[in-house]
XYZ file of C-alpha atoms in Angstrom:
620
model
C -36.156 19.018 20.651
C -36.374 16.726 23.590
C -34.122 18.364 26.062
C -35.001 15.834 28.772
C -33.422 13.142 26.712
C -30.236 15.124 26.468
C -30.079 15.912 30.218
C -30.652 12.308 31.018
C -27.836 11.438 28.685
C -25.471 13.792 30.447
C -26.325 12.084 33.842
C -25.907 8.604 32.524
C -22.573 9.187 30.788
C -21.247 10.962 33.857
C -22.176 7.976 36.027
C -20.510 5.551 33.610
C -17.487 7.646 33.362
C -17.161 7.811 37.199
C -17.533 4.093 37.352
C -14.734 3.723 34.822
C -12.238 5.823 36.772
C -10.902 2.747 38.310
C -9.653 1.634 34.978
C -5.731 2.039 35.285
C -5.197 3.445 31.802
C -7.875 6.052 32.169
C -7.504 7.082 35.850
C -5.212 9.981 35.294
C -6.760 11.703 32.298
C -6.630 15.478 32.374
C -9.947 17.056 31.034
C -10.193 19.746 28.333
C -11.089 23.313 29.418
C -13.543 25.380 27.382
C -11.889 28.863 26.809
C -13.519 30.333 23.729
C -14.567 33.776 25.191
C -11.536 33.960 27.441
C -9.269 33.554 24.291
C -11.227 36.162 22.281
C -13.271 33.751 20.125
C -16.725 35.345 20.455
C -19.178 34.407 17.816
C -22.809 33.505 18.542
C -24.330 30.616 16.426
C -28.009 31.204 15.667
C -30.746 29.448 17.639
C -32.560 26.078 17.122
C -34.487 25.729 14.954
C -32.296 27.462 12.349
C -33.712 30.496 10.635
C -30.940 30.418 7.909
C -29.161 27.515 6.320
C -30.006 23.881 7.082
C -28.378 21.133 9.113
C -25.778 23.175 11.036
C -22.798 25.354 10.275
C -19.068 24.869 9.731
C -16.159 25.998 11.879
C -12.436 25.193 11.502
C -8.881 26.223 10.960
C -6.605 27.732 8.250
C -3.353 29.661 8.571
C -4.796 32.618 6.762
C -1.674 34.804 7.139
C 0.834 32.120 6.740
C 2.607 32.879 10.121
C 2.611 29.274 11.366
C -0.326 29.163 13.689
C -3.975 28.173 12.922
C -6.561 30.934 12.514
C -10.265 30.252 12.839
C -13.137 30.575 10.344
C -16.668 30.151 11.519
C -20.211 30.655 9.977
C -23.767 30.524 11.343
C -24.357 33.848 12.987
C -28.015 35.075 12.348
C -26.929 38.250 10.683
C -24.820 36.299 8.139
C -21.410 37.650 9.258
C -18.611 35.248 8.494
C -16.269 34.960 11.469
C -12.619 35.490 10.812
C -10.272 35.290 13.884
C -6.508 35.881 13.900
C -4.364 33.730 16.071
C -1.829 35.948 17.879
C 0.685 33.088 18.280
C -0.369 32.262 21.780
C -3.744 30.708 21.121
C -5.591 33.930 21.761
C -7.670 35.479 18.941
C -8.298 38.909 17.415
C -11.662 39.374 15.567
C -10.987 40.374 11.978
C -14.546 39.766 10.726
C -15.332 43.508 10.196
C -13.403 44.836 7.295
C -12.487 41.384 5.955
C -14.254 42.099 2.602
C -16.280 38.948 2.936
C -19.947 39.702 1.983
C -22.688 38.909 4.368
C -23.922 35.410 3.560
C -27.521 34.824 4.648
C -27.429 31.078 3.921
C -23.771 30.164 4.730
C -23.172 26.508 5.403
C -19.560 25.339 5.039
C -16.060 26.426 3.933
C -12.841 25.010 2.515
C -9.487 26.746 2.259
C -6.882 26.133 -0.417
C -4.313 28.277 -2.225
C -5.981 28.371 -5.614
C -3.644 30.980 -7.060
C -0.453 29.776 -5.538
C 0.536 33.130 -3.935
C 1.267 31.585 -0.622
C -2.046 32.493 1.133
C -4.920 30.007 1.344
C -8.111 31.277 -0.370
C -11.583 30.687 0.917
C -14.573 28.944 -0.633
C -17.984 29.332 1.130
C -21.030 27.268 0.323
C -24.642 28.475 0.760
C -28.152 26.826 0.762
C -29.885 27.983 -2.340
C -27.868 31.090 -2.741
C -24.614 31.545 -4.761
C -21.537 30.009 -3.255
C -18.557 32.431 -2.879
C -14.904 32.243 -3.831
C -12.745 34.751 -2.080
C -9.087 35.567 -2.862
C -6.970 35.971 0.233
C -4.789 39.133 0.320
C -2.712 37.614 3.252
C -3.722 40.310 5.638
C -7.241 39.024 6.733
C -8.871 40.770 3.821
C -10.448 39.016 0.838
C -11.590 39.832 -2.615
C -14.730 38.308 -4.022
C -13.735 36.643 -7.372
C -16.693 34.365 -7.737
C -17.983 36.035 -10.929
C -14.583 36.288 -12.728
C -13.788 32.633 -11.725
C -16.694 31.293 -13.745
C -18.027 29.319 -10.782
C -21.769 29.299 -10.704
C -22.982 27.217 -7.747
C -26.394 28.032 -6.370
C -27.614 24.613 -5.305
C -28.078 23.523 -1.705
C -24.389 23.642 -0.957
C -23.023 21.644 1.872
C -19.289 20.577 2.139
C -16.501 21.423 -0.276
C -12.917 20.115 -0.680
C -9.831 21.253 -2.598
C -7.743 18.647 -4.491
C -5.324 18.409 -7.293
C -7.081 15.344 -8.857
C -5.309 15.461 -12.165
C -1.872 16.190 -10.889
C -1.405 19.194 -13.174
C -0.014 21.197 -10.218
C -2.996 23.374 -9.263
C -6.002 22.959 -6.933
C -9.430 21.917 -8.178
C -12.580 22.182 -6.090
C -15.375 19.564 -5.479
C -18.718 21.012 -4.167
C -21.330 18.828 -2.410
C -24.994 19.617 -3.088
C -28.171 18.367 -1.411
C -30.757 18.428 -4.262
C -34.159 19.591 -3.251
C -33.287 20.578 0.271
C -35.189 23.866 -0.434
C -37.310 24.849 -3.371
C -35.311 25.563 -6.510
C -32.373 23.259 -5.875
C -33.962 20.051 -7.281
C -31.763 18.521 -9.901
C -28.627 20.383 -8.933
C -26.114 17.613 -8.227
C -22.433 17.777 -7.173
C -20.037 19.943 -9.078
C -16.384 19.590 -9.725
C -14.550 22.801 -10.673
C -11.382 22.210 -12.640
C -8.807 24.919 -12.147
C -7.835 26.298 -15.567
C -4.589 27.952 -14.201
C -5.676 31.429 -15.061
C -8.090 32.211 -12.241
C -11.049 30.501 -13.898
C -12.758 27.188 -13.358
C -14.744 24.753 -15.446
C -17.288 22.212 -14.140
C -16.072 18.811 -15.208
C -18.254 16.694 -12.938
C -20.536 15.469 -15.743
C -17.600 14.466 -18.005
C -15.954 12.500 -15.222
C -19.262 10.870 -13.943
C -18.908 12.663 -10.621
C -22.058 14.830 -10.813
C -23.906 12.642 -8.317
C -27.476 13.437 -7.517
C -27.050 11.866 -4.083
C -27.942 14.015 -1.072
C -24.277 14.583 -0.407
C -23.151 16.109 2.874
C -19.366 15.387 2.622
C -16.835 14.513 -0.079
C -13.445 13.163 0.977
C -10.423 12.955 -1.293
C -8.223 10.021 0.044
C -5.833 7.568 -1.566
C -7.782 4.597 -0.220
C -5.919 2.109 -2.394
C -2.554 3.795 -1.964
C -1.714 3.848 -5.724
C -0.634 7.480 -5.746
C -3.679 9.263 -6.929
C -6.640 10.540 -4.877
C -9.982 8.714 -4.793
C -13.371 10.223 -3.929
C -15.744 9.022 -1.236
C -19.212 10.612 -0.892
C -21.371 10.651 2.273
C -24.909 10.562 0.948
C -27.926 11.039 3.117
C -31.088 8.767 2.886
C -29.330 6.304 0.562
C -31.683 3.494 1.551
C -34.783 5.265 0.200
C -35.937 4.660 -3.427
C -34.106 6.794 -5.957
C -31.432 8.030 -3.664
C -27.860 6.869 -4.249
C -26.145 5.298 -1.206
C -22.638 6.256 -0.315
C -20.325 6.306 -3.255
C -16.611 5.381 -3.679
C -14.964 6.394 -6.989
C -11.437 4.982 -7.610
C -9.245 7.320 -9.455
C -7.355 5.466 -12.272
C -5.088 8.122 -13.599
C -7.883 10.784 -13.903
C -10.527 8.281 -14.935
C -13.024 7.475 -12.144
C -14.492 3.972 -11.622
C -17.436 3.438 -9.341
C -16.341 0.725 -6.890
C -18.969 1.518 -4.234
C -20.570 -2.043 -4.283
C -17.476 -4.076 -4.900
C -15.466 -2.382 -2.120
C -18.169 -2.648 0.463
C -18.110 1.112 1.003
C -21.410 1.759 -0.622
C -23.511 1.670 2.482
C -27.036 2.867 2.419
C -27.982 5.010 5.511
C -28.681 8.585 6.710
C -24.951 9.233 6.123
C -23.971 12.646 7.334
C -20.485 13.462 8.926
C -17.456 11.488 7.684
C -14.141 10.949 9.406
C -11.144 9.581 7.422
C -8.068 8.258 8.948
C -6.111 5.078 9.860
C -8.184 4.230 13.009
C -6.836 0.620 13.378
C -3.207 1.735 12.363
C -2.814 -0.860 9.643
C -1.405 1.735 7.170
C -4.755 2.156 5.269
C -7.365 4.939 5.593
C -10.655 4.034 7.218
C -14.176 5.711 7.206
C -16.563 6.509 10.035
C -19.971 7.942 9.217
C -22.674 9.404 11.444
C -26.324 8.386 11.059
C -29.815 8.862 12.368
C -30.890 6.469 15.107
C -33.775 4.737 13.214
C -34.316 1.003 12.916
C -35.749 1.091 9.340
C -32.322 1.192 7.731
C -30.461 -1.864 6.485
C -27.867 -1.390 9.180
C -30.456 -0.607 11.969
C -29.334 2.979 12.480
C -25.743 2.496 13.751
C -22.807 4.695 12.935
C -20.729 2.404 10.759
C -16.892 2.100 10.998
C -15.476 0.847 7.705
C -11.960 -0.583 8.239
C -9.802 -0.668 5.073
C -8.370 -4.157 4.504
C -5.645 -2.984 2.070
C -7.025 -5.145 -0.817
C -9.649 -2.631 -2.076
C -12.430 -3.783 0.395
C -13.765 -2.571 3.685
C -15.262 -4.454 6.654
C -17.844 -2.840 9.026
C -16.341 -3.021 12.526
C -18.239 -0.532 14.699
C -19.331 -3.072 17.225
C -15.887 -4.648 17.682
C -14.341 -1.107 18.449
C -17.281 0.065 20.738
C -18.331 2.935 18.424
C -21.691 1.407 17.420
C -23.699 4.106 18.802
C -27.526 4.459 18.156
C -27.556 8.208 18.584
C -28.386 10.739 15.886
C -25.034 12.234 14.987
C -23.606 14.897 12.599
C -19.898 15.720 12.654
C -17.190 13.212 13.298
C -13.410 13.514 13.409
C -10.370 11.227 14.027
C -7.511 12.705 16.059
C -4.936 11.587 18.590
C -5.891 13.765 21.539
C -3.858 11.853 24.083
C -0.639 11.649 22.086
C -0.460 7.881 22.561
C -0.077 7.199 18.857
C -3.598 5.987 18.183
C -6.483 8.015 16.564
C -9.402 8.772 18.921
C -12.883 9.639 17.619
C -15.059 12.616 18.459
C -18.726 12.635 17.357
C -21.245 15.555 17.289
C -24.709 14.405 18.461
C -27.992 16.102 17.939
C -30.217 14.988 20.862
C -27.716 13.498 23.264
C -24.302 14.676 24.626
C -21.409 14.462 22.155
C -19.248 11.285 22.283
C -15.532 10.843 22.597
C -13.990 7.435 22.051
C -10.481 7.016 23.326
C -8.346 4.519 21.448
C -5.609 2.572 23.266
C -4.756 0.581 20.177
C -6.865 -2.484 20.979
C -10.592 -3.163 20.996
C -12.799 -1.731 22.293
C -12.496 2.128 22.701
C -13.406 3.920 25.871
C -16.193 6.533 25.841
C -14.909 9.488 27.837
C -16.699 12.659 26.716
C -17.885 13.434 30.268
C -14.544 12.714 31.866
C -12.798 14.877 29.261
C -15.314 17.764 29.642
C -16.295 17.794 25.910
C -19.992 16.881 26.131
C -20.690 20.326 24.579
C -24.027 22.157 25.140
C -27.640 21.048 25.420
C -28.265 22.159 21.850
C -27.836 20.264 18.599
C -24.156 19.814 17.843
C -22.961 19.739 14.262
C -19.309 20.457 13.582
C -15.988 19.854 15.391
C -12.549 20.634 13.979
C -9.045 20.207 15.422
C -5.800 22.046 15.463
C -2.913 22.916 17.780
C -4.322 26.354 18.774
C -1.715 27.271 21.382
C 1.317 25.556 19.657
C 2.001 23.319 22.671
C 2.101 20.009 20.730
C -1.415 18.596 21.294
C -4.572 18.938 19.387
C -7.238 21.340 20.616
C -10.757 21.520 19.186
C -13.483 23.974 18.303
C -17.118 22.883 18.354
C -20.171 24.414 16.647
C -23.498 23.954 18.445
C -26.792 25.891 17.727
C -27.953 28.479 20.161
C -24.682 29.575 21.851
C -21.122 30.820 21.395
C -18.697 28.836 19.407
C -16.800 26.537 21.794
C -13.077 26.141 22.086
C -11.754 23.180 24.026
C -8.065 23.383 25.123
C -6.202 20.069 25.456
C -4.253 19.327 28.569
C -3.909 15.520 28.347
C -1.723 15.529 25.282
C 1.042 17.286 27.164
C 1.795 14.123 29.155
C 3.281 12.468 26.062
C 5.686 13.159 23.176
C 4.600 14.347 19.771
C 5.842 15.520 16.389
C 4.255 17.842 13.943
C 5.021 17.799 10.217
C 4.456 20.473 7.688
C 4.944 19.642 3.989
C 6.176 22.322 1.581
C 4.342 21.888 -1.670
C 5.129 22.910 -5.304
C 4.163 26.038 -7.015
C 0.520 25.330 -7.796
C -0.146 23.516 -4.454
C 2.177 25.140 -1.935
C 0.415 23.546 1.142
C 0.857 20.085 -0.429
C -2.835 19.223 -0.140
C -3.374 15.577 -0.992
C 0.061 14.432 0.325
C 0.682 11.518 2.655
C 3.166 11.217 5.523
C 4.164 7.977 7.206
C 6.238 7.842 10.397
C 7.991 4.835 11.866
C 8.914 4.460 15.536
C 9.695 1.404 17.673
C 5.940 1.093 18.316
C 4.961 0.872 14.643
C 3.850 2.935 11.639
C 1.374 5.845 11.623
C 0.089 7.559 8.419
C -1.766 10.819 7.787
C -3.132 12.549 4.686
C -3.491 16.268 4.114
C -7.158 17.277 3.569
C -8.481 20.714 2.720
C -12.135 20.278 3.589
C -14.062 17.036 3.235
C -12.957 15.309 6.533
C -15.439 15.845 9.327
C -18.549 17.944 8.615
C -18.609 21.448 6.988
C -15.293 22.669 8.485
C -11.599 22.035 8.068
C -8.857 20.666 10.336
C -5.336 22.224 10.596
C -3.195 21.178 7.637
C -0.050 20.591 9.696
C 0.102 16.878 10.399
C 0.228 15.854 14.079
C 1.471 12.546 15.440
C 1.377 11.330 19.037
C 4.555 9.457 19.994
C 3.806 8.348 23.633
C 7.114 7.902 25.280
C 9.237 7.803 22.071
C 11.844 10.602 21.977
C 12.427 10.483 18.193
C 10.951 9.155 14.909
C 13.098 6.599 13.332
C 11.970 7.514 9.825
C 9.562 9.747 8.028
C 8.363 8.994 4.412
C 6.656 11.883 2.795
C 4.898 11.482 -0.556
C 3.595 14.338 -2.584
C 0.354 14.032 -4.682
C 0.718 11.426 -7.344
C 4.100 10.289 -6.056
C 5.528 13.377 -7.837
C 8.227 13.426 -5.200
C 9.125 11.321 -2.208
C 11.447 12.154 0.777
C 12.714 9.964 3.494
C 14.060 11.399 6.625
C 15.678 9.626 9.588
C 15.934 10.160 13.326
C 13.758 13.273 13.625
C 13.663 14.499 17.269
C 10.301 14.640 19.084
C 8.358 17.602 20.452
C 9.129 19.840 17.539
C 7.431 21.078 14.388
C 9.403 20.208 11.243
C 9.019 21.246 7.659
C 9.510 18.603 4.954
C 10.841 19.883 1.616
C 10.846 17.993 -1.685
C 14.261 17.321 -3.139
C 13.764 19.990 -5.723
C 13.708 22.707 -3.000
C 16.680 21.653 -0.950
C 19.365 24.274 -0.479
C 17.007 27.124 -1.225
C 17.069 28.703 2.195
C 15.486 31.976 1.268
C 12.802 30.324 -0.953
C 13.485 32.437 -4.045
C 13.682 29.539 -6.425
C 17.513 29.426 -6.852
C 20.495 28.390 -4.829
C 23.106 30.947 -4.544
C 25.664 32.620 -2.162
C 22.971 33.949 0.086
C 21.722 30.336 0.560
C 25.274 29.213 1.302
C 25.382 31.868 4.063
C 22.182 30.451 5.444
C 23.662 27.010 5.303
C 26.686 28.177 7.205
C 24.582 29.510 10.029
C 22.763 26.151 10.108
C 26.036 24.273 10.030
C 27.244 26.288 12.992
C 24.078 26.003 15.067
C 23.183 22.364 14.237
C 20.090 20.832 12.741
C 16.957 22.614 13.973
C 13.606 23.791 12.643
C 14.353 26.307 9.875
C 17.311 24.309 8.612
C 15.487 21.342 7.089
C 16.068 22.365 3.565
C 19.892 22.167 4.180
C 19.833 18.472 5.135
C 20.387 16.910 1.693
C 20.716 13.297 2.693
C 17.850 13.356 5.202
C 19.831 12.134 8.279
C 18.862 15.183 10.351
C 22.470 16.302 10.665
C 23.978 19.224 8.929
C 27.498 18.032 8.055
C 30.329 18.065 5.493
C 28.370 15.876 3.083
C 25.575 18.629 3.054
C 28.244 21.286 2.704
C 29.783 19.678 -0.304
C 26.385 19.423 -1.901
C 25.331 23.133 -1.534
C 28.853 24.253 -2.514
C 28.509 22.291 -5.810
C 25.081 23.909 -6.386
C 26.466 27.372 -5.826
C 30.014 27.104 -7.369
C 29.459 24.112 -9.772
C 30.586 20.564 -9.241
C 33.852 19.935 -7.366
C 36.687 18.491 -9.382
C 36.145 14.657 -9.349
C 32.332 14.937 -8.727
C 31.639 12.792 -11.780
C 28.009 12.012 -10.964
C 27.072 15.603 -10.023
C 25.684 14.759 -6.547
C 27.873 17.223 -4.679
C 30.157 14.514 -3.341
C 33.456 13.071 -4.408
C 33.320 9.538 -3.175
C 33.411 5.798 -4.066
C 30.731 6.167 -6.713
C 32.873 8.721 -8.676
C 35.999 6.492 -8.175
C 34.080 3.603 -9.707
C 33.107 5.782 -12.765
C 36.748 6.799 -13.184
C 38.048 3.270 -13.052
C 35.508 1.979 -15.454
C 36.603 4.535 -17.925
C 40.425 3.872 -17.498
C 42.653 4.266 -20.477
C 42.260 6.095 -23.734
C 38.828 7.721 -23.450
C 38.477 11.191 -25.092
C 35.350 13.022 -24.119
C 34.716 10.875 -21.023
C 33.458 12.749 -17.903
C 36.353 10.915 -16.092
C 38.883 12.618 -18.214
C 39.315 15.381 -15.624
C 42.422 16.959 -17.297
C 40.944 16.719 -20.683
C 44.093 15.014 -22.265
C 41.940 12.240 -23.907
C 43.074 9.671 -21.316
C 41.737 8.547 -17.965
C 44.941 7.789 -16.065
C 46.810 8.402 -12.759
C 46.603 12.187 -13.214
C 42.849 12.142 -13.222
C 42.813 9.741 -10.253
C 45.031 12.109 -8.296
C 42.656 15.016 -8.916
C 39.754 13.106 -7.869
C 41.393 11.893 -4.665
C 42.518 15.422 -3.817
C 38.830 16.485 -3.581
C 37.613 13.347 -1.694
C 34.664 14.169 0.355
C 35.338 13.435 4.031
């Protein structure tokens, strides 16, 4: 590796950053601090060149014990130990690697976490290069059981990224695995695999049947609803796609479980050394965009740039890297979109191989501002492969871990985001997908709309970002409306006037009123409601706000009472309220009308007596 090139890059970027300090929007930025060892995250990534695996290692986040804070998973130690680190709730970590039950993996590459058995704890899938991948069931206490054999999963290709998704909307999580055919001897001809969850702990590879068994040299697979029709589409980042016989990047549109190759017609089928993949609404037009890393070589059709594909909302993409100032000619690996400044716009972090890492700050207008040196996230002098983000210390801004070769895993703590408001939203899922993987959230403030999707792997490179969705709000003190859509549009919820600087959980309508999460609404839940009613709307009471106005009031009280005790007299439509809707039903049924729901006194007539009973229970 040419270390002099990297050192020179450090100096040049530092000079440029210093020159740009006069820019008024950037003059007061607070840099990150690297605190991995101080916070208990001690894990040594093997040296360059790698002695195990190929093309770097994954690191990222999952709430392994379901206590509300992101824990850390990391691979790449020379002895094959998988790093498992428990977040103690303050952003400090306890090493749980020894005794985790995870076998030593000599060729570990990447991981993805998803609750495959719907027991409330995310399970762990680990890919390997030329060795069998591993599926590990989470016991919820930082111990795992190897269920690979019983699951029926046989994956021993050159495994790179993996991603969980409920592609067929049957309520459980399926698993897509990326392979890099021929990366090492014995892996030739082993393409991508798609493991359908059979609902009984076993999986079946359905990639050939669906036409998704690509033989591209696939590094990353992202499940995103690029056309916003309610089901999740698949985008593949394929290496060396401009060389003969190698597929370029591929985009498969999901039409109700049938996949249509729209790579060429959409403009997303680029041919390059495509490696890392960031997915998110970079230009904030409401549609997910793609950014890919590349090798800096001029013999490619796009001359070796990192392309930025902006989604036009009509099924097509336009390459816009130069316009946004992210058209780097540096060999890169990982990439991730996230709003590190909390200004409401997604920034872009890029892992580079022979140069310092890049950080492009997005003000909402072109171009971005490169600020890696200023923000102290250049990383080390070694090849950098993977970065993942999460709110490690629960202070409302996104921190980052970074995996370079030949050194300890790095943890960058964010200080800039504290200068602006934020909101974090967690979506409660359904039985087979409790983390609501594949869902979409939109928020609307006076500054416009932002949208996020929930990914479990497949967004970045080899790791996983925290599933709780984070939005920067700048100076906004509340969100005017939130629209949450579960996979396939199975349920949609709209909330209004959510206060800023808090973490809220969004529940589907089917779970409202169930305060103790036991699947039924009874007297115990009514007692919980009464506590929320007395204390006011706050985190922990979201399931008691039936009409989504972020107030716990008499309307909500009437609704939960009707669920516990049965409908109130006069509640003709069964919504828990006695109001003008019920009055309209009664008046429409006026007169002799035996069997009518409006015949409250059951005398065969809808008359003044029934009207009096309804009005006596009118909801205030």
